[in-house]
């Protein structure tokens, strides 16, 4: 499963579900770590222009260690290159 620092909220919930699949490999970079709250709406206060972001969903994990806000999920294979496909193919060839 490919993930990066933009993977958050429902994307991190998908990672949680995917971790139940045998031999799952996370590829990319740490996810954002914003899995606790979801369905966030933004409201701009008229007088100050301050933006308030208010969620109306809370995601509770069976294992709290799986949902540490701000931590995210660490990949099994870290890729910080723009050529993700090339890096993964090279890694797979080295693993065989």
Tab-separated table of C-alpha atoms in Angstrom:
chain	number	residue	atom	x	y	z
A	1	UNK	CA	0.000	0.000	0.000
A	2	UNK	CA	1.395	3.401	-0.981
A	3	UNK	CA	1.242	6.130	1.673
A	4	UNK	CA	2.756	9.559	2.196
A	5	UNK	CA	2.513	12.546	4.511
A	6	UNK	CA	-0.778	13.566	2.856
A	7	UNK	CA	-2.401	10.268	3.916
A	8	UNK	CA	-4.681	11.276	6.779
A	9	UNK	CA	-8.100	10.802	8.310
A	10	UNK	CA	-10.000	8.160	6.301
A	11	UNK	CA	-6.752	7.259	4.509
A	12	UNK	CA	-5.238	6.308	7.860
A	13	UNK	CA	-8.388	4.350	8.691
A	14	UNK	CA	-7.792	2.458	5.429
A	15	UNK	CA	-4.234	1.716	6.632
A	16	UNK	CA	-5.656	0.369	9.901
A	17	UNK	CA	-7.984	-1.970	7.990
A	18	UNK	CA	-5.242	-2.956	5.540
A	19	UNK	CA	-2.944	-3.968	8.392
A	20	UNK	CA	-5.234	-6.963	8.919
A	21	UNK	CA	-4.168	-8.290	5.491
A	22	UNK	CA	-1.432	-10.916	5.660
A	23	UNK	CA	1.956	-9.706	4.368
A	24	UNK	CA	0.863	-6.071	3.950
A	25	UNK	CA	3.768	-3.780	3.031
A	26	UNK	CA	3.456	-0.016	3.526
A	27	UNK	CA	5.553	1.885	0.997
A	28	UNK	CA	6.326	5.603	1.002
A	29	UNK	CA	6.641	7.903	3.995
A	30	UNK	CA	4.934	8.391	7.351
A	31	UNK	CA	1.237	9.155	7.167
A	32	UNK	CA	0.061	12.474	8.606
A	33	UNK	CA	-1.123	11.183	11.979
A	34	UNK	CA	-4.551	12.815	11.893
A	35	UNK	CA	-6.761	9.810	12.474
A	36	UNK	CA	-8.537	10.770	15.693
A	37	UNK	CA	-10.999	13.279	14.247
A	38	UNK	CA	-12.808	13.240	10.928
A	39	UNK	CA	-15.274	15.027	8.681
A	40	UNK	CA	-13.719	18.391	9.523
A	41	UNK	CA	-15.590	21.521	8.450
A	42	UNK	CA	-13.954	24.945	8.233
A	43	UNK	CA	-15.693	28.103	9.429
A	44	UNK	CA	-14.298	31.622	8.963
A	45	UNK	CA	-15.147	34.097	11.703
A	46	UNK	CA	-16.510	37.265	10.064
A	47	UNK	CA	-14.801	39.942	12.155
A	48	UNK	CA	-11.353	38.413	12.658
A	49	UNK	CA	-10.996	36.177	9.609
A	50	UNK	CA	-9.849	33.364	11.919
A	51	UNK	CA	-10.537	29.918	10.478
A	52	UNK	CA	-12.015	27.382	12.893
A	53	UNK	CA	-11.839	23.719	11.904
A	54	UNK	CA	-14.479	21.661	13.687
A	55	UNK	CA	-14.752	17.853	13.345
A	56	UNK	CA	-17.983	15.952	13.873
A	57	UNK	CA	-16.497	12.428	13.931
A	58	UNK	CA	-14.117	10.805	16.391
A	59	UNK	CA	-12.294	7.592	15.503
A	60	UNK	CA	-11.460	5.419	18.480
A	61	UNK	CA	-9.023	2.575	17.963
A	62	UNK	CA	-9.148	-0.716	19.822
A	63	UNK	CA	-5.403	-0.305	20.413
A	64	UNK	CA	-4.696	3.370	21.285
A	65	UNK	CA	-1.073	2.912	20.147
A	66	UNK	CA	-2.422	2.571	16.587
A	67	UNK	CA	-3.953	6.045	16.606
A	68	UNK	CA	-1.464	8.383	18.215
A	69	UNK	CA	-2.340	11.830	16.950
A	70	UNK	CA	0.576	13.430	15.130
A	71	UNK	CA	2.601	10.219	14.819
A	72	UNK	CA	1.173	8.525	11.744
A	73	UNK	CA	2.045	5.086	10.420
A	74	UNK	CA	5.647	4.337	9.541
A	75	UNK	CA	6.170	2.553	6.220
A	76	UNK	CA	7.952	-0.786	5.925
A	77	UNK	CA	9.870	0.591	2.949
A	78	UNK	CA	10.663	4.324	3.051
A	79	UNK	CA	10.715	6.124	-0.303
A	80	UNK	CA	11.621	9.815	-0.415
A	81	UNK	CA	12.270	9.907	-4.147
A	82	UNK	CA	9.990	11.282	-6.846
A	83	UNK	CA	10.541	7.978	-8.696
A	84	UNK	CA	8.540	5.791	-6.325
A	85	UNK	CA	7.925	3.114	-8.953
A	86	UNK	CA	11.636	2.819	-9.797
A	87	UNK	CA	12.635	2.670	-6.123
A	88	UNK	CA	10.077	-0.043	-5.351
A	89	UNK	CA	11.030	-2.128	-8.405
A	90	UNK	CA	14.723	-1.910	-7.444
A	91	UNK	CA	13.852	-2.880	-3.849
A	92	UNK	CA	11.799	-5.865	-5.027
A	93	UNK	CA	14.642	-7.065	-7.279
A	94	UNK	CA	17.071	-6.827	-4.333
A	95	UNK	CA	14.635	-8.784	-2.127
A	96	UNK	CA	14.362	-11.741	-4.514
